[in-house]
CSV table of C-alpha atoms and ligand atoms in Angstrom, one decimal:
chain,number,residue,atom,x,y,z
A,14,MET,CA,-200.1,238.3,122.4
A,15,ALA,CA,-199.0,234.7,122.0
A,16,LYS,CA,-200.8,232.2,119.8
A,17,ILE,CA,-202.0,229.0,121.4
A,18,ILE,CA,-200.3,225.7,120.7
A,19,ASP,CA,-203.4,223.5,120.9
A,20,GLY,CA,-202.2,220.1,122.2
A,21,LYS,CA,-205.7,218.8,122.6
A,22,LYS,CA,-206.5,219.4,119.0
A,23,GLU,CA,-203.2,217.9,117.7
A,24,ALA,CA,-203.5,214.9,120.0
A,25,ALA,CA,-207.0,214.2,118.6
A,26,ALA,CA,-205.6,214.3,115.1
A,27,ILE,CA,-202.8,211.9,116.0
A,28,ARG,CA,-205.3,209.6,117.7
A,29,ALA,CA,-207.4,209.5,114.6
A,30,GLN,CA,-204.4,208.6,112.5
A,31,ILE,CA,-203.4,205.8,114.9
A,32,LYS,CA,-207.0,204.5,114.9
A,33,SER,CA,-207.1,204.2,111.2
A,34,GLN,CA,-203.8,202.3,111.2
A,35,ILE,CA,-205.0,200.0,114.0
A,36,ASP,CA,-208.3,199.4,112.2
A,37,LYS,CA,-206.2,198.1,109.2
A,38,ILE,CA,-204.3,195.7,111.5
A,39,THR,CA,-207.3,194.4,113.3
A,40,ILE,CA,-209.5,194.1,110.1
A,41,GLN,CA,-206.9,192.8,107.6
A,42,GLN,CA,-204.7,190.8,109.9
A,43,THR,CA,-207.4,190.0,112.5
A,44,GLU,CA,-204.8,190.7,115.2
A,45,LYS,CA,-205.0,193.0,118.2
A,46,VAL,CA,-202.6,195.6,119.4
A,47,ASN,CA,-202.1,195.3,123.1
A,48,LEU,CA,-200.8,197.5,125.9
A,49,ASP,CA,-200.5,196.1,129.4
A,50,VAL,CA,-200.3,198.7,132.3
A,51,ILE,CA,-198.9,197.9,135.7
A,52,LEU,CA,-200.3,200.1,138.5
A,53,VAL,CA,-198.9,199.3,141.9
A,54,GLY,CA,-201.0,200.3,144.9
A,55,HIS,CA,-203.5,203.2,145.0
A,56,ASN,CA,-201.8,206.5,144.2
A,57,PRO,CA,-204.8,208.7,143.3
A,58,ALA,CA,-203.0,210.7,140.6
A,59,SER,CA,-201.7,207.5,139.1
A,60,GLU,CA,-205.1,206.0,139.0
A,61,VAL,CA,-206.4,209.1,137.1
A,62,TYR,CA,-203.6,208.9,134.6
A,63,VAL,CA,-204.1,205.2,134.0
A,64,ARG,CA,-207.8,205.7,133.5
A,65,LEU,CA,-207.0,208.4,130.9
A,66,LYS,CA,-204.6,206.0,129.1
A,67,GLU,CA,-207.1,203.2,129.2
A,68,LYS,CA,-209.8,205.5,127.7
A,69,ALA,CA,-207.4,206.6,125.0
A,70,CYS,CA,-206.4,203.0,124.1
A,71,ALA,CA,-210.1,202.0,123.8
A,72,GLU,CA,-210.8,205.0,121.5
A,73,VAL,CA,-208.1,204.0,119.0
A,74,GLY,CA,-208.7,200.2,119.3
A,75,ILE,CA,-205.7,199.2,121.4
A,76,VAL,CA,-206.6,196.5,123.9
A,77,SER,CA,-205.4,197.5,127.3
A,78,CYS,CA,-205.0,195.2,130.2
A,79,LYS,CA,-204.4,196.6,133.7
A,80,HIS,CA,-202.5,194.8,136.4
A,81,THR,CA,-203.0,196.1,139.9
A,82,PRO,CA,-200.6,194.5,142.4
A,83,PRO,CA,-201.0,195.7,146.0
A,84,THR,CA,-198.8,198.5,147.5
A,85,ASP,CA,-196.8,196.0,149.5
A,86,ILE,CA,-195.9,193.7,146.6
A,87,ALA,CA,-192.3,192.4,146.9
A,88,LEU,CA,-189.8,193.4,144.2
A,89,LYS,CA,-189.3,189.8,143.2
A,90,ASP,CA,-193.0,189.3,142.6
A,91,LEU,CA,-193.3,192.5,140.5
A,92,LEU,CA,-190.3,191.4,138.5
A,93,LEU,CA,-192.0,188.1,138.0
A,94,LEU,CA,-195.1,189.9,136.6
A,95,VAL,CA,-192.8,191.9,134.2
A,96,ASP,CA,-191.2,188.6,133.1
A,97,GLN,CA,-194.6,187.1,132.3
A,98,LEU,CA,-195.6,190.1,130.2
A,99,ASN,CA,-192.2,190.1,128.4
A,100,GLU,CA,-192.8,186.4,127.5
A,101,ASP,CA,-196.4,186.8,126.4
A,102,SER,CA,-196.4,187.3,122.7
A,103,ASN,CA,-199.9,188.9,122.9
A,104,VAL,CA,-198.5,191.8,124.9
A,105,ASN,CA,-197.0,194.5,122.6
A,106,GLY,CA,-196.4,197.3,125.1
A,107,ILE,CA,-195.7,197.3,128.9
A,108,LEU,CA,-196.2,200.5,130.8
A,109,LEU,CA,-195.1,200.8,134.4
A,110,GLN,CA,-197.1,203.6,136.0
A,111,LEU,CA,-194.7,205.8,138.2
A,112,PRO,CA,-194.1,206.6,140.9
A,113,LEU,CA,-193.7,203.2,142.7
A,114,PRO,CA,-194.1,202.7,146.5
A,115,SER,CA,-190.7,203.6,148.1
A,116,HIS,CA,-189.6,200.0,148.9
A,117,LEU,CA,-189.5,199.2,145.2
A,118,ASN,CA,-186.4,200.1,143.1
A,119,ILE,CA,-187.8,201.8,140.0
A,120,SER,CA,-184.6,201.2,137.9
A,121,LYS,CA,-184.7,197.5,138.7
A,122,VAL,CA,-188.2,197.2,137.4
A,123,LEU,CA,-187.8,199.4,134.4
A,124,ASP,CA,-184.6,197.6,133.4
A,125,ARG,CA,-186.5,194.3,133.4
A,126,ILE,CA,-189.0,195.4,130.7
A,127,ASP,CA,-188.1,194.0,127.3
A,128,PRO,CA,-186.8,197.1,125.4
A,129,ILE,CA,-188.9,196.2,122.4
A,130,LYS,CA,-192.1,196.5,124.6
A,131,ASP,CA,-190.8,199.6,126.5
A,132,VAL,CA,-193.5,202.1,125.3
A,133,ASP,CA,-192.2,204.7,127.8
A,134,GLY,CA,-188.7,204.6,126.3
A,135,PHE,CA,-187.2,204.5,129.8
A,136,HIS,CA,-185.1,201.2,129.4
A,137,PRO,CA,-181.3,201.9,129.4
A,138,ILE,CA,-181.1,200.4,125.9
A,139,ASN,CA,-183.7,202.8,124.6
A,140,VAL,CA,-182.1,205.7,126.5
A,141,GLY,CA,-178.8,204.7,124.9
A,142,LEU,CA,-180.3,204.5,121.4
A,143,LEU,CA,-181.8,208.0,121.9
A,144,SER,CA,-178.4,209.3,122.9
A,145,GLN,CA,-177.1,207.9,119.5
A,146,ASN,CA,-180.0,209.3,117.6
A,147,GLN,CA,-181.3,205.8,116.7
A,148,ALA,CA,-184.3,205.6,119.0
A,149,LYS,CA,-187.4,203.8,117.9
A,150,LEU,CA,-189.3,204.2,121.2
A,151,LEU,CA,-189.0,207.8,122.5
A,152,PRO,CA,-190.1,208.9,125.9
A,153,CYS,CA,-193.7,210.1,125.4
A,154,THR,CA,-193.7,213.6,127.0
A,155,PRO,CA,-190.6,215.0,125.3
A,156,ALA,CA,-191.6,213.4,122.0
A,157,GLY,CA,-195.0,215.2,122.4
A,158,CYS,CA,-193.2,218.5,122.9
A,159,VAL,CA,-191.1,218.1,119.7
A,160,GLU,CA,-194.2,216.9,117.8
A,161,LEU,CA,-196.0,220.1,118.9
A,162,LEU,CA,-193.2,222.3,117.6
A,163,ASP,CA,-193.2,220.4,114.3
A,164,ARG,CA,-196.9,220.5,113.9
A,165,TYR,CA,-196.9,224.3,114.3
A,166,ASN,CA,-193.9,224.6,112.0
A,167,ILE,CA,-191.9,226.2,114.7
A,168,PRO,CA,-188.2,226.0,113.7
A,169,ILE,CA,-185.8,224.3,116.0
A,170,GLN,CA,-182.5,224.3,114.2
A,171,GLY,CA,-180.1,227.0,115.4
A,172,LYS,CA,-182.5,228.1,118.1
A,173,HIS,CA,-181.5,228.4,121.7
A,174,ALA,CA,-183.7,226.0,123.6
A,175,VAL,CA,-183.7,226.3,127.4
A,176,ILE,CA,-185.2,223.5,129.4
A,177,VAL,CA,-186.0,224.0,133.1
A,178,GLY,CA,-185.9,220.6,134.8
A,179,ARG,CA,-183.5,217.7,134.3
A,180,SER,CA,-185.6,214.6,135.0
A,181,ASN,CA,-185.0,211.3,133.2
A,182,ILE,CA,-188.5,211.4,131.9
A,183,VAL,CA,-188.7,214.9,130.5
A,184,GLY,CA,-185.8,217.3,130.7
A,185,LYS,CA,-182.9,215.1,129.8
A,186,PRO,CA,-184.4,213.2,126.9
A,187,LEU,CA,-185.9,216.4,125.6
A,188,ALA,CA,-182.5,218.0,125.6
A,189,THR,CA,-181.1,215.1,123.6
A,190,MET,CA,-184.0,215.3,121.1
A,191,LEU,CA,-183.6,219.0,120.6
A,192,LEU,CA,-179.8,218.6,120.2
A,193,HIS,CA,-180.4,216.1,117.5
A,194,ARG,CA,-182.6,218.7,115.8
A,195,ASN,CA,-179.7,221.1,115.9
A,196,ALA,CA,-180.9,223.4,118.6
A,197,THR,CA,-178.4,224.9,121.0
A,198,VAL,CA,-179.6,223.5,124.3
A,199,SER,CA,-179.3,224.7,127.9
A,200,ILE,CA,-180.6,222.6,130.8
A,201,CYS,CA,-181.5,224.4,134.1
A,202,HIS,CA,-182.3,222.8,137.4
A,203,SER,CA,-182.8,223.5,141.1
A,204,LYS,CA,-179.1,224.4,141.6
A,205,THR,CA,-178.9,226.7,138.6
A,206,VAL,CA,-177.7,230.2,139.7
A,207,ASP,CA,-179.7,233.1,138.2
A,208,LEU,CA,-182.3,231.1,136.4
A,209,ALA,CA,-183.8,234.2,134.8
A,210,ALA,CA,-180.5,235.2,133.1
A,211,ILE,CA,-180.7,231.9,131.2
A,212,THR,CA,-184.4,231.6,130.5
A,213,LEU,CA,-184.3,235.1,129.1
A,214,GLN,CA,-182.0,233.8,126.4
A,215,ALA,CA,-184.4,231.2,125.3
A,216,ASP,CA,-186.0,231.2,121.8
A,217,ILE,CA,-187.7,228.0,122.9
A,218,LEU,CA,-188.4,227.7,126.6
A,219,VAL,CA,-189.6,224.4,128.0
A,220,THR,CA,-190.6,224.2,131.7
A,221,ALA,CA,-190.7,220.8,133.5
A,222,LEU,CA,-190.1,221.6,137.1
A,223,GLY,CA,-193.4,221.1,138.9
A,224,ILE,CA,-193.7,224.5,140.7
A,225,PRO,CA,-197.0,226.3,140.0
A,226,GLU,CA,-196.6,229.4,137.8
A,227,MET,CA,-193.0,229.9,138.8
A,228,ILE,CA,-191.9,231.2,135.4
A,229,LYS,CA,-193.0,234.8,135.2
A,230,ALA,CA,-193.0,237.3,132.3
A,231,GLY,CA,-189.8,238.9,133.5
A,232,MET,CA,-188.0,235.5,132.8
A,233,VAL,CA,-189.1,235.2,129.2
A,234,LYS,CA,-187.7,236.8,126.1
A,235,GLU,CA,-190.1,238.8,123.9
A,236,GLY,CA,-191.3,236.5,121.1
A,237,ALA,CA,-190.2,233.2,122.8
A,238,VAL,CA,-192.0,229.9,122.2
A,239,VAL,CA,-193.1,228.6,125.6
A,240,ILE,CA,-193.8,224.9,126.1
A,241,ASP,CA,-195.2,224.3,129.6
A,242,VAL,CA,-194.9,220.6,130.7
A,243,GLY,CA,-195.8,221.2,134.3
A,244,ILE,CA,-199.0,219.9,135.8
A,245,ASN,CA,-199.7,221.3,139.2
A,246,ARG,CA,-202.9,221.1,141.2
A,247,VAL,CA,-203.7,224.4,143.0
A,248,GLU,CA,-207.0,224.8,144.8
A,249,ASN,CA,-208.5,222.0,142.7
A,250,GLN,CA,-207.4,223.5,139.4
A,251,LEU,CA,-204.6,222.4,137.1
A,252,VAL,CA,-201.9,225.0,136.4
A,253,GLY,CA,-198.6,224.8,134.7
A,254,ASP,CA,-195.1,225.9,135.7
A,255,VAL,CA,-195.7,229.2,133.7
A,256,ALA,CA,-197.7,232.2,134.8
A,257,PHE,CA,-199.8,231.8,131.7
A,258,ALA,CA,-201.6,235.1,131.5
A,259,GLU,CA,-198.6,237.4,131.9
A,260,VAL,CA,-196.2,235.2,129.9
A,261,ALA,CA,-198.7,235.0,127.0
A,262,GLU,CA,-198.4,238.7,126.7
A,263,LYS,CA,-194.7,238.3,125.7
A,264,ALA,CA,-194.4,234.9,124.0
A,265,SER,CA,-195.1,234.3,120.4
A,266,TRP,CA,-196.5,230.8,121.0
A,267,ILE,CA,-197.5,229.1,124.2
A,268,THR,CA,-199.0,225.8,125.4
A,269,PRO,CA,-202.0,226.0,127.8
A,270,VAL,CA,-202.3,223.8,130.9
A,271,PRO,CA,-204.4,221.8,130.7
A,272,GLY,CA,-204.7,221.1,126.9
A,273,GLY,CA,-201.1,221.5,125.9
A,274,VAL,CA,-198.4,218.8,126.5
A,275,GLY,CA,-200.6,216.5,128.6
A,276,PRO,CA,-202.8,215.1,125.8
A,277,MET,CA,-199.8,214.8,123.5
A,278,THR,CA,-198.1,212.5,126.1
A,279,ILE,CA,-201.0,210.1,125.8
A,280,ALA,CA,-201.1,210.3,122.0
A,281,MET,CA,-197.3,209.5,121.9
A,282,LEU,CA,-198.0,206.5,124.2
A,283,LEU,CA,-200.5,205.2,121.7
A,284,SER,CA,-198.1,205.8,118.9
A,285,ASN,CA,-195.3,204.0,120.7
A,286,THR,CA,-197.6,201.0,121.3
A,287,LEU,CA,-198.2,200.8,117.6
A,288,THR,CA,-194.5,201.1,116.9
A,289,ALA,CA,-193.7,198.4,119.4
A,290,TYR,CA,-196.3,196.1,117.7
A,291,ARG,CA,-194.6,196.7,114.4
A,292,LEU,CA,-191.1,196.2,115.8
A,293,GLN,CA,-192.3,192.8,117.1
A,294,GLN,CA,-193.9,191.9,113.8
A,295,THR,CA,-190.6,192.5,111.9
A,296,LYS,CA,-188.6,190.7,114.5
A,297,SER,CA,-190.6,187.5,114.4
B,302,NAD,P1,-189.2,216.0,138.5
B,302,NAD,O1,-190.3,216.4,139.5
B,302,NAD,O2,-188.6,214.7,138.6
B,302,NAD,O3,-188.0,217.1,138.8
B,302,NAD,C1,-188.2,218.5,138.8
B,302,NAD,C2,-187.0,219.1,138.1
B,302,NAD,O4,-187.2,220.5,138.2
B,302,NAD,C3,-185.7,218.7,138.6
B,302,NAD,O5,-184.8,218.5,137.6
B,302,NAD,C4,-185.2,220.0,139.4
B,302,NAD,O6,-183.8,220.2,139.4
B,302,NAD,C5,-186.0,221.1,138.7
B,302,NAD,N1,-186.3,222.2,139.6
B,302,NAD,C6,-186.9,222.1,140.7
B,302,NAD,N2,-187.0,223.4,141.3
B,302,NAD,C7,-186.4,224.2,140.5
B,302,NAD,C8,-186.1,225.6,140.5
B,302,NAD,N3,-186.5,226.4,141.5
B,302,NAD,N4,-185.4,226.1,139.5
B,302,NAD,C9,-185.0,225.4,138.4
B,302,NAD,N5,-185.3,224.0,138.4
B,302,NAD,C10,-185.9,223.5,139.4
B,302,NAD,O7,-189.6,216.4,137.1
B,302,NAD,P2,-190.7,215.8,136.1
B,302,NAD,O8,-191.0,214.4,136.5
B,302,NAD,O9,-190.1,216.0,134.8
B,302,NAD,O10,-192.0,216.7,136.3
B,302,NAD,C11,-191.9,218.1,136.1
B,302,NAD,C12,-193.3,218.6,136.0
B,302,NAD,O11,-193.8,218.1,134.7
B,302,NAD,C13,-194.3,218.2,137.0
B,302,NAD,O12,-195.3,219.2,137.2
B,302,NAD,C14,-195.0,217.0,136.4
B,302,NAD,O13,-196.3,216.8,136.9
B,302,NAD,C15,-195.1,217.4,135.0
B,302,NAD,N6,-195.2,216.4,134.0
B,302,NAD,C16,-196.1,216.5,133.0
B,302,NAD,C17,-196.2,215.6,132.0
B,302,NAD,C18,-197.2,215.8,130.9
B,302,NAD,O14,-197.6,214.9,130.3
B,302,NAD,N7,-197.6,217.0,130.7
B,302,NAD,C19,-195.4,214.4,132.0
B,302,NAD,C20,-194.5,214.3,133.0
B,302,NAD,C21,-194.3,215.3,134.0
């Protein structure tokens, strides 16, 4: 029976560390660390995520400021808002809550964010730095996955890590991070032929595909470490991409949903905001 990787507990520990570091900045230097969030329109899931992020910021002493342009905002006006935040020296981090309404080109907006304030790590410069293993601001969810493995002393080097899902925000950056940690990495996606044949080889299996409980016990090697990034709402309950009960019978370690990767994503966002603040201090 698998042991639980408790993301909720680890995220709380990270938040406590960040709080003590932010307390020092605000008390000794009488400065504030600031995260500005842009939430376009009224996507209900996005509104929930932003509320969670605001709450987490408040808990550690990061000042968060929310900008809520209407759904029909023109691209040029959204870019203008990003420009204003880029220029404002009181703003340390800028987070663009995704998805955006379909008339807005996500890349154009993400590319406009000053890379030194890009707390999601999605700007092409930060993506490039990650590719060269020189990243300072890593995408939050994959960083949270690696942090969990490290905090549970789960070895990565030499292991076969299989990632199901190739999104720019999870699958691809996670593959790069695990490669830098000397894992042998396979990336699977919707066009992969015989998915189970590949997932069965995984020492570390990460699922980020967004299909409720699609990964069954028969797709998992005995003793594998299973990190479930998926967050899917089914009959008003959150479930992962992994059929938790049956896979837990086979895995050595497993993350629950909720309480696994989700809280780590937010903890990494706070950590990136503090890193961004420090990068800006050393730059000026
Ligand atoms: P996405 O929705 O952009 O893409 C899904 C990926 O899964 C694609 O690469 C696709 O090729 C792959 N896929 C789809 N069907 C497949 C199949 N049958 N077999 C193999 N691969 C398949 O991905 P995303 O934005 O990374 O989100 C994935 C999941 O992770 C979602 O449930 C999302 O809610 C969740 N998520 C959670 C967090 C967190 O903090 N825990 C953060 C981001 C995303």
